[in-house]
PDB file of C-alpha atoms in Angstrom:
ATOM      1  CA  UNK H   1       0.000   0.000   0.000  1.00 38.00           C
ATOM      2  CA  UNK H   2       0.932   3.473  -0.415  1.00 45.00           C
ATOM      3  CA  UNK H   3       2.197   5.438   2.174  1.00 48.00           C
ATOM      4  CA  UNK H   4      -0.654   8.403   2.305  1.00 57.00           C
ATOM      5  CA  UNK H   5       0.774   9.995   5.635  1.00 63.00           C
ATOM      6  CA  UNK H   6       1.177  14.065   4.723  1.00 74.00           C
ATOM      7  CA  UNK H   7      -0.414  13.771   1.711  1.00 84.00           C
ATOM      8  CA  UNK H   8      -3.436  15.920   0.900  1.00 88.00           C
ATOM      9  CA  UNK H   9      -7.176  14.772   0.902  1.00 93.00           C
ATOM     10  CA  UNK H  10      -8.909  14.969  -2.603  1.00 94.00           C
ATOM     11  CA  UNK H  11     -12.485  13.363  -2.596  1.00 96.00           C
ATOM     12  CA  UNK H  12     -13.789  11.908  -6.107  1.00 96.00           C
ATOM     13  CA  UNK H  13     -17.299  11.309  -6.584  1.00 96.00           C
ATOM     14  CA  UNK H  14     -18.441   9.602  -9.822  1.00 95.00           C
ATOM     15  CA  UNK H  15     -20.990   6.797 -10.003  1.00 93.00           C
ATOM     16  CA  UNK H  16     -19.335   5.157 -12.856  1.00 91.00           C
ATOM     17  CA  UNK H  17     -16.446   2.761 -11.356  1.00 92.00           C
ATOM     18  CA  UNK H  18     -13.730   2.876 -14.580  1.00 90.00           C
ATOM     19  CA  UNK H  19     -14.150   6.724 -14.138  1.00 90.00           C
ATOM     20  CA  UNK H  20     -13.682   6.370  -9.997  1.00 91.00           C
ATOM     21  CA  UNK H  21     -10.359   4.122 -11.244  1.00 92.00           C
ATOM     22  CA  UNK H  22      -9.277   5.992 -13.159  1.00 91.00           C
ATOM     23  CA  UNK H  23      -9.095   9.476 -11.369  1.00 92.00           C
ATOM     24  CA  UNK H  24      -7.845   7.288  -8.237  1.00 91.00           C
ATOM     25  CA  UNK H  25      -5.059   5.709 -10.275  1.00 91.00           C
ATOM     26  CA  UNK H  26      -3.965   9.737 -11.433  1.00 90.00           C
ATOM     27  CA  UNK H  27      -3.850  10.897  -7.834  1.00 90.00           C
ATOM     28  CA  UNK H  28      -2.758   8.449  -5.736  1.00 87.00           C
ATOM     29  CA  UNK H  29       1.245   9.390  -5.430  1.00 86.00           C
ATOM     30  CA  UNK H  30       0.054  13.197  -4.712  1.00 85.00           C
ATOM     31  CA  UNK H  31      -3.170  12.532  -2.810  1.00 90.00           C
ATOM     32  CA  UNK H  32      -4.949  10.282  -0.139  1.00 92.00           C
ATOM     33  CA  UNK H  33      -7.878   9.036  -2.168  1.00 94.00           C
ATOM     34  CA  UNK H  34     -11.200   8.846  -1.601  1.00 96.00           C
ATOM     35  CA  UNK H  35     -14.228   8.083  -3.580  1.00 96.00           C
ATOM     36  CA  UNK H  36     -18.088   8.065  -3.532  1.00 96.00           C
ATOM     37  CA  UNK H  37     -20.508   6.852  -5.878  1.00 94.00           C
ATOM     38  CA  UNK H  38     -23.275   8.872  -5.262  1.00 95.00           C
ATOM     39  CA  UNK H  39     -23.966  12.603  -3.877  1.00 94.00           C
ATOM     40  CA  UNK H  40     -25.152  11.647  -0.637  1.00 96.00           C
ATOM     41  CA  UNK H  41     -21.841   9.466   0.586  1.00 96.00           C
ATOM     42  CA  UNK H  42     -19.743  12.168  -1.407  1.00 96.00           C
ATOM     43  CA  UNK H  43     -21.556  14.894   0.808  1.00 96.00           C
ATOM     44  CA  UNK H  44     -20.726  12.573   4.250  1.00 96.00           C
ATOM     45  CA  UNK H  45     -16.729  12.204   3.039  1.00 96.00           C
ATOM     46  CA  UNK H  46     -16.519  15.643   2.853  1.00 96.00           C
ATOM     47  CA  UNK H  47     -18.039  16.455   6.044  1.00 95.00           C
ATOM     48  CA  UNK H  48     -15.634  13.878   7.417  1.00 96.00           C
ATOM     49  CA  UNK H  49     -12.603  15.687   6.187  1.00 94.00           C
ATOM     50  CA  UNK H  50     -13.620  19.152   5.891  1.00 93.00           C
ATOM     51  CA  UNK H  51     -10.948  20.486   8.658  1.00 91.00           C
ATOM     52  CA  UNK H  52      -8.177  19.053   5.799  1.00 90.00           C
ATOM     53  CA  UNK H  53      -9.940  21.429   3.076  1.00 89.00           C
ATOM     54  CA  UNK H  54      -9.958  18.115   0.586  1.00 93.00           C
ATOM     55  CA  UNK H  55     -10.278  19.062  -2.875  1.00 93.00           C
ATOM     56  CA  UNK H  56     -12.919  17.438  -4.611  1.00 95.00           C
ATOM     57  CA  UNK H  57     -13.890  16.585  -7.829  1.00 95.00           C
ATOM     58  CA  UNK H  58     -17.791  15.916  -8.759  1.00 94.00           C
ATOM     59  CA  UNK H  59     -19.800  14.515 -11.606  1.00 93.00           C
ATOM     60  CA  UNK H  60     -22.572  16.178 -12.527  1.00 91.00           C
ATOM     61  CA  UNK H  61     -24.512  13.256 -13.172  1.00 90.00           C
ATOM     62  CA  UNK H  62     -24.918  11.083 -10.230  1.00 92.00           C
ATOM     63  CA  UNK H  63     -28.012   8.744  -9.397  1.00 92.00           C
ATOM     64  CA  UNK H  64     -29.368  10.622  -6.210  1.00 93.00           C
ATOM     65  CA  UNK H  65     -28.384  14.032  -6.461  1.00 92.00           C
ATOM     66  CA  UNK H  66     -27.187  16.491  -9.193  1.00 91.00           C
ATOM     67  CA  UNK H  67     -23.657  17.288  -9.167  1.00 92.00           C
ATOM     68  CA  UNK H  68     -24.439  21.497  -9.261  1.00 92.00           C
ATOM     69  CA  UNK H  69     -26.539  20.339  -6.506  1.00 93.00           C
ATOM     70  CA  UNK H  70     -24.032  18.697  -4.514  1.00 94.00           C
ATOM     71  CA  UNK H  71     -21.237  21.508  -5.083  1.00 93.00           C
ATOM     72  CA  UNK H  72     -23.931  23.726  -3.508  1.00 93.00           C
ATOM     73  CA  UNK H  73     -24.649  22.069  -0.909  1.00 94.00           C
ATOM     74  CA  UNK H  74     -20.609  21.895  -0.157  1.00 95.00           C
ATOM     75  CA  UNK H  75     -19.736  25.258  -0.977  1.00 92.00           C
ATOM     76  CA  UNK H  76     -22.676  26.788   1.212  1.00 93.00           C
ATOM     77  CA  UNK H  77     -21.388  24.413   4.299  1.00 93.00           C
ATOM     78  CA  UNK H  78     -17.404  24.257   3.522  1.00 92.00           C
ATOM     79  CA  UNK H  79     -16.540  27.741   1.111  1.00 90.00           C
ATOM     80  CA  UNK H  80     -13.558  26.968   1.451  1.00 88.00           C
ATOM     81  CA  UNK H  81     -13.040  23.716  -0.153  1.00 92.00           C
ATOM     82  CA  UNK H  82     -12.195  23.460  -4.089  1.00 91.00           C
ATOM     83  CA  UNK H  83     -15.077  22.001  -5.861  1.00 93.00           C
ATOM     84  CA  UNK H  84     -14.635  20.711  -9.807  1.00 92.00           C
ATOM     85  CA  UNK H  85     -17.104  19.518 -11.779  1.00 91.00           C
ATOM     86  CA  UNK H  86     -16.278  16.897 -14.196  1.00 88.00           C
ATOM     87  CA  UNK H  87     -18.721  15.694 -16.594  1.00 82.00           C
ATOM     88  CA  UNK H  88     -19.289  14.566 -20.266  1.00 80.00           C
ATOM     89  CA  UNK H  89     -21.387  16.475 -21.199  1.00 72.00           C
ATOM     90  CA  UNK H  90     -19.665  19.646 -21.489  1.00 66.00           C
ATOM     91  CA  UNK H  91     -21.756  22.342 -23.404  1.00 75.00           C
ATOM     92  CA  UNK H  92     -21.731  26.317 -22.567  1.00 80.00           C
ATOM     93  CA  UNK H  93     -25.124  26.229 -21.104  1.00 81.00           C
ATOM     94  CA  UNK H  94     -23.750  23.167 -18.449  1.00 79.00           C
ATOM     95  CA  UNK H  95     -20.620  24.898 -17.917  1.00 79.00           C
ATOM     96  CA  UNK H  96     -22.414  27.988 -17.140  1.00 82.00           C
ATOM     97  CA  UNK H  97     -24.649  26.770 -14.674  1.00 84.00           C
ATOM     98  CA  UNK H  98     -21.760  24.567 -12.959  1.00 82.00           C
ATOM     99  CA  UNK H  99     -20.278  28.055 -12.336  1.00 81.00           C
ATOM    100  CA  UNK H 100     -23.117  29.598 -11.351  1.00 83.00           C
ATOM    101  CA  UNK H 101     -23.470  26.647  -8.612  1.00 86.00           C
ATOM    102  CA  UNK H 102     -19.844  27.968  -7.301  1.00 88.00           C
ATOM    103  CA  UNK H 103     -17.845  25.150  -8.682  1.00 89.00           C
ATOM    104  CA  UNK H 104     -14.208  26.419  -9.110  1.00 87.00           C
ATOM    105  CA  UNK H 105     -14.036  24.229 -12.827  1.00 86.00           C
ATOM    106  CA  UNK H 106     -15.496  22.475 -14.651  1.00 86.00           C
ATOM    107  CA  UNK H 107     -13.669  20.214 -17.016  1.00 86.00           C
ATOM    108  CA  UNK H 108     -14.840  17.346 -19.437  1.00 85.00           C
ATOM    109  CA  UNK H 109     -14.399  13.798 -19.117  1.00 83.00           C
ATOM    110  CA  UNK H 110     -12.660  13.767 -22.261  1.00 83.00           C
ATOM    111  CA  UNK H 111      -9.975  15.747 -20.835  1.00 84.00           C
ATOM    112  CA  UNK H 112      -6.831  13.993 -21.044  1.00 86.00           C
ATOM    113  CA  UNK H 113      -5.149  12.407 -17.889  1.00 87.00           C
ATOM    114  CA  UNK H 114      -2.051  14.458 -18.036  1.00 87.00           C
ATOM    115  CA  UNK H 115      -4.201  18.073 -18.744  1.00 87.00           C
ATOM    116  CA  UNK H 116      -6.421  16.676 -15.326  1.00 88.00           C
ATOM    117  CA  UNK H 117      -2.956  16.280 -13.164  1.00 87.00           C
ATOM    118  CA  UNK H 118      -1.795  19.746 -13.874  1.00 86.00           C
ATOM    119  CA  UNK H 119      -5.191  20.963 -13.564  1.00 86.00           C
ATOM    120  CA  UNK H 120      -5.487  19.869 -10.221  1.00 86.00           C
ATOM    121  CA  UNK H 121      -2.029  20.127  -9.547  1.00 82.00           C
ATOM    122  CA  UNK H 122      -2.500  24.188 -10.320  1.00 82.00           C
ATOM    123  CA  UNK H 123      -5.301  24.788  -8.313  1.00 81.00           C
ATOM    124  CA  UNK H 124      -4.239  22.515  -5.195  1.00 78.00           C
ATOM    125  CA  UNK H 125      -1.134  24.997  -5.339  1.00 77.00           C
ATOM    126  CA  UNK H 126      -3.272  28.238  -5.495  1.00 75.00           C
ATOM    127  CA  UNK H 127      -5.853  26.717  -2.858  1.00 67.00           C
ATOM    128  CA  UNK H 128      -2.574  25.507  -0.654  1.00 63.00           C
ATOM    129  CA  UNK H 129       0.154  27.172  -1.765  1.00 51.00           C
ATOM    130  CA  UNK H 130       2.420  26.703   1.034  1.00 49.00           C
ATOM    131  CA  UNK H 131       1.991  22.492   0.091  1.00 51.00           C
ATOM    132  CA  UNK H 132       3.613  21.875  -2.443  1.00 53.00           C
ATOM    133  CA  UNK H 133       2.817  18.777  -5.447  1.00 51.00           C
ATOM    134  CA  UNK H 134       5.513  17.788  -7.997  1.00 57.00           C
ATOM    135  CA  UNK H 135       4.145  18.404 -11.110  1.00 54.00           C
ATOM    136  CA  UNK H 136       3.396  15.108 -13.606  1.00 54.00           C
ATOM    137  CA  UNK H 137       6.771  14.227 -15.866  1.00 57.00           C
ATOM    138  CA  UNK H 138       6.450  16.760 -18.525  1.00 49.00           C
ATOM    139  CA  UNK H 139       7.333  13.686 -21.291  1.00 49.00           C
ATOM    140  CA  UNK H 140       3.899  12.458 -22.264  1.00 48.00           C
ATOM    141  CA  UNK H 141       2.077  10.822 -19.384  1.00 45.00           C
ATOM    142  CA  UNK H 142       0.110   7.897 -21.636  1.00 52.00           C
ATOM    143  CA  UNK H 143       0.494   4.788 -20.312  1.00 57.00           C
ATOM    144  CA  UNK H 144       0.511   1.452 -22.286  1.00 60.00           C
ATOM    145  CA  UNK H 145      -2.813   0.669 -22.262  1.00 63.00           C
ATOM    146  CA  UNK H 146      -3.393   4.163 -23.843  1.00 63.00           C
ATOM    147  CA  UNK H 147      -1.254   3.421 -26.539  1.00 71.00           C
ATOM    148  CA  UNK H 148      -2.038  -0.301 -26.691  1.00 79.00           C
ATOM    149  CA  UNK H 149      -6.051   0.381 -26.858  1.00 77.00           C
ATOM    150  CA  UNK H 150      -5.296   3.205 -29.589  1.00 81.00           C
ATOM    151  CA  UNK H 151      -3.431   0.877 -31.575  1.00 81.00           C
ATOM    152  CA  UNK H 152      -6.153  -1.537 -30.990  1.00 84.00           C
ATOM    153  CA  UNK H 153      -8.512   0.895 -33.122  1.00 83.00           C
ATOM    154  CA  UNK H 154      -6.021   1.392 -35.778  1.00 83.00           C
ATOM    155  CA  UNK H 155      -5.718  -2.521 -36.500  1.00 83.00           C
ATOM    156  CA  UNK H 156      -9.437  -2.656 -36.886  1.00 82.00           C
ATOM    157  CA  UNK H 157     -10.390   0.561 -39.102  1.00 82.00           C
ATOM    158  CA  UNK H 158      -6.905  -1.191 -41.171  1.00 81.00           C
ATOM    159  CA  UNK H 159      -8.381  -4.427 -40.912  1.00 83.00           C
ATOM    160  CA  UNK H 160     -11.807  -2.745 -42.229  1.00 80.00           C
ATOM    161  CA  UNK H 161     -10.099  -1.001 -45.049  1.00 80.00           C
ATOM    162  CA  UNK H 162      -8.528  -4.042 -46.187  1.00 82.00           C
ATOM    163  CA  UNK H 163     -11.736  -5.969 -46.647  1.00 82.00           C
ATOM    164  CA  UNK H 164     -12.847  -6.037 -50.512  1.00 83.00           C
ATOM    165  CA  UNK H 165     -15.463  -3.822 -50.531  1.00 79.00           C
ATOM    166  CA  UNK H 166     -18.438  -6.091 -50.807  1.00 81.00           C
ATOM    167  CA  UNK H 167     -17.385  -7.269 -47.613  1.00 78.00           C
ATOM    168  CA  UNK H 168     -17.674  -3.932 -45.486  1.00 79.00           C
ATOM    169  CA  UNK H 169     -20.481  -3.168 -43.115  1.00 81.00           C
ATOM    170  CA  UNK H 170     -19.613   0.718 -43.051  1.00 76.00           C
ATOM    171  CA  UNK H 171     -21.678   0.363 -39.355  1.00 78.00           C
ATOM    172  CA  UNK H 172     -18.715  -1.721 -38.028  1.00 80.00           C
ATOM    173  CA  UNK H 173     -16.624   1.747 -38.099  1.00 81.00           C
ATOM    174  CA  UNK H 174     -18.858   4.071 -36.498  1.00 84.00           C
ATOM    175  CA  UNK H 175     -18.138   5.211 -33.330  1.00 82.00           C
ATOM    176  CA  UNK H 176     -21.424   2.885 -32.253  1.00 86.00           C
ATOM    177  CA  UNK H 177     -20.084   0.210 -34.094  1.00 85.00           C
ATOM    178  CA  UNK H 178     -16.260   0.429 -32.587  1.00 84.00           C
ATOM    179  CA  UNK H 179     -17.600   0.859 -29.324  1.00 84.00           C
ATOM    180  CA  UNK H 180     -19.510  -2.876 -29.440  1.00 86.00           C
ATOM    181  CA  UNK H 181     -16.589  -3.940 -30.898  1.00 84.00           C
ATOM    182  CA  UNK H 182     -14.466  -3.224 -28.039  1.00 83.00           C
ATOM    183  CA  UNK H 183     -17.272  -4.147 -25.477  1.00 83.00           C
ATOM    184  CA  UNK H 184     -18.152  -0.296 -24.204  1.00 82.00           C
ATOM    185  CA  UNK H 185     -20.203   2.189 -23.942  1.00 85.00           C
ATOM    186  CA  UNK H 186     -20.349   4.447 -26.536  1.00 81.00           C
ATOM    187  CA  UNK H 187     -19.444   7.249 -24.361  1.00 79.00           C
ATOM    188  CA  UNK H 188     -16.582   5.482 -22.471  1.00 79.00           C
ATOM    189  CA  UNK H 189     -15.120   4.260 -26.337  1.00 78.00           C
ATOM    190  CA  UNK H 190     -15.273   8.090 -26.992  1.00 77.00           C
ATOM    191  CA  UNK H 191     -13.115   9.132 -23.826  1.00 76.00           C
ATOM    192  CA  UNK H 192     -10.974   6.230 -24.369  1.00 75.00           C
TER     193      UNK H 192
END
């Protein structure tokens, strides 16, 4: 296990579990870790750790309660504490009302995992800036399943190009089609 002693609190509350992973799996050498998958625990963690000002990052859409909803309800209790909203559907309208319910940012899900370290890396530092976190390598930070998945799509549009033409299903290629190929959602193919 990793040694968490002096590290800083950051909450993550997502109800989908590759997303809770994943976010975990970013933070866990610069922060103690913990996640909720719904509003209502996420709102108990951070009433548990308040006094260590945990940063937190939110979904917007969790099964109980909505994520501008939940960075409300935090803000108005702990103001304080750095709320981001983290969603996938990111439109101006969305964005706008995150804002408007005090979230600090609000980033997409698409956002790569190296652009969300040195996010959060930034605003920890202007939150705490007397604590300080070494920033991510600055060499790309993809990992080999990254690069191993993404080569996994290239073999298969290849593979589909290859095919006489007769032979194509032009569905097989969509992002639908890609995404049953690989055994996801469309949305988590797309942020993959």
């Amino acid at each position: 296990m990793v040694n968490n002693i002096g590290k800083p609190p950051i909450i993550i509350i997502d109800d989908e579990p590759s997303q809770l992973e994943r976010l975990s799996h970013l933070f866990d050498n610069d922060f103690r870790c913990y996640t909720a998958n719904n509003g209502e625990s996420g709102l108990r963690t951070v009433d548990q750790l308040a006094n260590d000002r945990p940063l937190v990052i939110c979904d917007v859409k969790l099964p109980d309660i909505i994520g501008f909803d939940v960075c409300r309800s935090i803000k108005s209790r702990h103001p304080d504490i750095c709320v981001i909203l983290l969603t996938a559907f990111n439109d101006k309208a969305l964005r706008i009302e995150g804002l408007n319910a005090y979230a600090d940012n609000y980033l997409d899900k698409g956002t790569s995992d190296q652009e969300i370290q040195l996010i959060i890396r930034n605003v920890y530092n202007t939150f705490k800036p007397r604590q300080l976190i070494e920033p991510p390598n600055s060499s790309a930070v993809t990992t080999d399943k990254v690069i191993e998945f993404e080569v996994q799509v290239r073999d298969r549009i290849l593979e589909y190009f290859s095919r006489p033409t007769v032979d194509r299903d032009a569905d097989s290629i969509t992002v639908i089609g890609m995404a049953k190929y690989f055994h996801a959602t469309t949305r988590t193919f797309q942020r993959r």
